[in-house]
């Protein structure tokens, strides 16, 4: 399940960087927001990679912390869009955010059971 989350976060970072950045060529605010969002999804993928290492080490508290971080990075992206006047949070990015949040929620539930 963590692997699905890593793939989802990486794919979203790539999607944002590739598909939307070209459309924002003349809009410096949008270009910066998209770069920040792409970076946040890349950080989410990195957090989930660290989760795998934590699980190998049976460090469940750290694994849980990394999953929560991965779950929160997309929220930061959404908030960046909200703060930028005149920008609308793209529907496809919203869909991907919800998907990653669900995956992280499942992983968190599994970690809760492992830590018992």
mmCIF file of C-alpha atoms in Angstrom:
data_model
loop_
_atom_site.group_PDB
_atom_site.id
_atom_site.type_symbol
_atom_site.label_atom_id
_atom_site.label_comp_id
_atom_site.label_asym_id
_atom_site.label_seq_id
_atom_site.Cartn_x
_atom_site.Cartn_y
_atom_site.Cartn_z
ATOM 1 C CA UNK A 1 0.000 0.000 0.000
ATOM 2 C CA UNK A 2 2.903 2.345 0.739
ATOM 3 C CA UNK A 3 4.167 1.603 -2.765
ATOM 4 C CA UNK A 4 0.854 2.747 -4.234
ATOM 5 C CA UNK A 5 1.163 5.967 -2.262
ATOM 6 C CA UNK A 6 4.710 6.565 -3.504
ATOM 7 C CA UNK A 7 3.621 5.975 -7.095
ATOM 8 C CA UNK A 8 0.628 8.270 -6.669
ATOM 9 C CA UNK A 9 2.663 11.096 -5.149
ATOM 10 C CA UNK A 10 5.444 10.763 -7.725
ATOM 11 C CA UNK A 11 2.965 10.647 -10.604
ATOM 12 C CA UNK A 12 1.205 13.746 -9.291
ATOM 13 C CA UNK A 13 4.483 15.650 -8.907
ATOM 14 C CA UNK A 14 5.374 14.729 -12.488
ATOM 15 C CA UNK A 15 1.874 15.586 -13.733
ATOM 16 C CA UNK A 16 1.981 19.035 -12.159
ATOM 17 C CA UNK A 17 5.519 19.756 -13.320
ATOM 18 C CA UNK A 18 4.914 18.560 -16.867
ATOM 19 C CA UNK A 19 1.343 19.303 -17.778
ATOM 20 C CA UNK A 20 0.702 22.591 -16.048
ATOM 21 C CA UNK A 21 4.029 24.359 -16.049
ATOM 22 C CA UNK A 22 3.958 24.894 -19.818
ATOM 23 C CA UNK A 23 0.507 26.460 -19.504
ATOM 24 C CA UNK A 24 1.876 28.889 -16.919
ATOM 25 C CA UNK A 25 4.759 30.141 -19.058
ATOM 26 C CA UNK A 26 3.594 33.768 -18.912
ATOM 27 C CA UNK A 27 2.123 33.716 -15.400
ATOM 28 C CA UNK A 28 4.902 33.900 -12.819
ATOM 29 C CA UNK A 29 2.552 33.458 -9.844
ATOM 30 C CA UNK A 30 0.958 30.336 -11.296
ATOM 31 C CA UNK A 31 4.346 28.967 -12.298
ATOM 32 C CA UNK A 32 5.651 29.397 -8.731
ATOM 33 C CA UNK A 33 2.520 27.846 -7.214
ATOM 34 C CA UNK A 34 2.779 24.847 -9.535
ATOM 35 C CA UNK A 35 6.465 24.381 -8.752
ATOM 36 C CA UNK A 36 5.728 24.538 -5.026
ATOM 37 C CA UNK A 37 2.915 22.000 -5.423
ATOM 38 C CA UNK A 38 5.074 19.665 -7.475
ATOM 39 C CA UNK A 39 7.759 19.914 -4.790
ATOM 40 C CA UNK A 40 5.224 19.098 -2.051
ATOM 41 C CA UNK A 41 4.107 15.939 -3.836
ATOM 42 C CA UNK A 42 7.763 14.949 -4.309
ATOM 43 C CA UNK A 43 8.248 15.412 -0.558
ATOM 44 C CA UNK A 44 5.189 13.235 0.063
ATOM 45 C CA UNK A 45 6.767 10.474 -2.035
ATOM 46 C CA UNK A 46 10.025 10.861 -0.085
ATOM 47 C CA UNK A 47 8.143 10.609 3.213
ATOM 48 C CA UNK A 48 6.542 7.384 2.073
ATOM 49 C CA UNK A 49 9.953 6.009 1.025
ATOM 50 C CA UNK A 50 11.147 6.738 4.553
ATOM 51 C CA UNK A 51 8.095 4.889 5.852
ATOM 52 C CA UNK A 52 9.321 1.730 4.121
ATOM 53 C CA UNK A 53 12.709 2.084 5.819
ATOM 54 C CA UNK A 54 11.010 2.675 9.160
ATOM 55 C CA UNK A 55 8.925 -0.464 8.724
ATOM 56 C CA UNK A 56 12.043 -2.486 7.927
ATOM 57 C CA UNK A 57 13.530 -1.189 11.193
ATOM 58 C CA UNK A 58 10.241 -1.831 13.041
ATOM 59 C CA UNK A 59 10.223 1.867 13.979
ATOM 60 C CA UNK A 60 6.440 2.189 13.824
ATOM 61 C CA UNK A 61 6.280 5.614 15.489
ATOM 62 C CA UNK A 62 8.577 7.074 12.838
ATOM 63 C CA UNK A 63 6.690 5.275 10.091
ATOM 64 C CA UNK A 64 3.441 6.777 11.356
ATOM 65 C CA UNK A 65 5.013 10.244 11.474
ATOM 66 C CA UNK A 66 6.222 9.913 7.874
ATOM 67 C CA UNK A 67 2.803 8.748 6.673
ATOM 68 C CA UNK A 68 1.145 11.724 8.353
ATOM 69 C CA UNK A 69 3.663 14.040 6.682
ATOM 70 C CA UNK A 70 2.941 12.453 3.297
ATOM 71 C CA UNK A 71 -0.760 12.904 3.922
ATOM 72 C CA UNK A 72 -0.321 16.578 4.808
ATOM 73 C CA UNK A 73 1.885 17.752 1.916
ATOM 74 C CA UNK A 74 -1.045 17.818 -0.566
ATOM 75 C CA UNK A 75 -2.973 20.011 1.896
ATOM 76 C CA UNK A 76 -0.130 22.504 1.678
ATOM 77 C CA UNK A 77 -0.502 22.520 -2.103
ATOM 78 C CA UNK A 78 -4.225 23.258 -1.824
ATOM 79 C CA UNK A 79 -3.546 26.040 0.681
ATOM 80 C CA UNK A 80 -0.967 27.618 -1.623
ATOM 81 C CA UNK A 81 -3.634 27.818 -4.329
ATOM 82 C CA UNK A 82 -6.109 29.353 -1.875
ATOM 83 C CA UNK A 83 -3.678 32.090 -0.867
ATOM 84 C CA UNK A 84 -2.872 33.045 -4.464
ATOM 85 C CA UNK A 85 -5.553 35.455 -5.630
ATOM 86 C CA UNK A 86 -7.290 34.566 -8.860
ATOM 87 C CA UNK A 87 -6.057 30.974 -9.022
ATOM 88 C CA UNK A 88 -8.403 28.014 -9.000
ATOM 89 C CA UNK A 89 -7.325 24.681 -7.543
ATOM 90 C CA UNK A 90 -7.367 22.293 -10.539
ATOM 91 C CA UNK A 91 -9.908 19.474 -10.361
ATOM 92 C CA UNK A 92 -7.388 16.810 -11.369
ATOM 93 C CA UNK A 93 -4.972 17.822 -8.629
ATOM 94 C CA UNK A 94 -7.858 17.786 -6.133
ATOM 95 C CA UNK A 95 -8.780 14.263 -7.246
ATOM 96 C CA UNK A 96 -5.191 13.118 -6.823
ATOM 97 C CA UNK A 97 -5.002 14.771 -3.397
ATOM 98 C CA UNK A 98 -8.055 12.858 -2.207
ATOM 99 C CA UNK A 99 -6.629 9.607 -3.546
ATOM 100 C CA UNK A 100 -3.295 10.068 -1.770
ATOM 101 C CA UNK A 101 -5.066 11.052 1.448
ATOM 102 C CA UNK A 102 -7.110 7.824 1.320
ATOM 103 C CA UNK A 103 -4.040 5.702 0.690
ATOM 104 C CA UNK A 104 -2.224 7.336 3.600
ATOM 105 C CA UNK A 105 -5.288 6.818 5.794
ATOM 106 C CA UNK A 106 -5.246 3.090 5.075
ATOM 107 C CA UNK A 107 -1.520 2.901 5.817
ATOM 108 C CA UNK A 108 -2.066 4.807 9.080
ATOM 109 C CA UNK A 109 -4.738 2.306 10.067
ATOM 110 C CA UNK A 110 -2.401 -0.595 9.366
ATOM 111 C CA UNK A 111 0.336 1.054 11.421
ATOM 112 C CA UNK A 112 -2.096 1.516 14.299
ATOM 113 C CA UNK A 113 -2.669 -2.238 14.305
ATOM 114 C CA UNK A 114 1.042 -3.044 14.096
ATOM 115 C CA UNK A 115 1.845 -0.804 17.051
ATOM 116 C CA UNK A 116 -0.713 -2.491 19.323
#
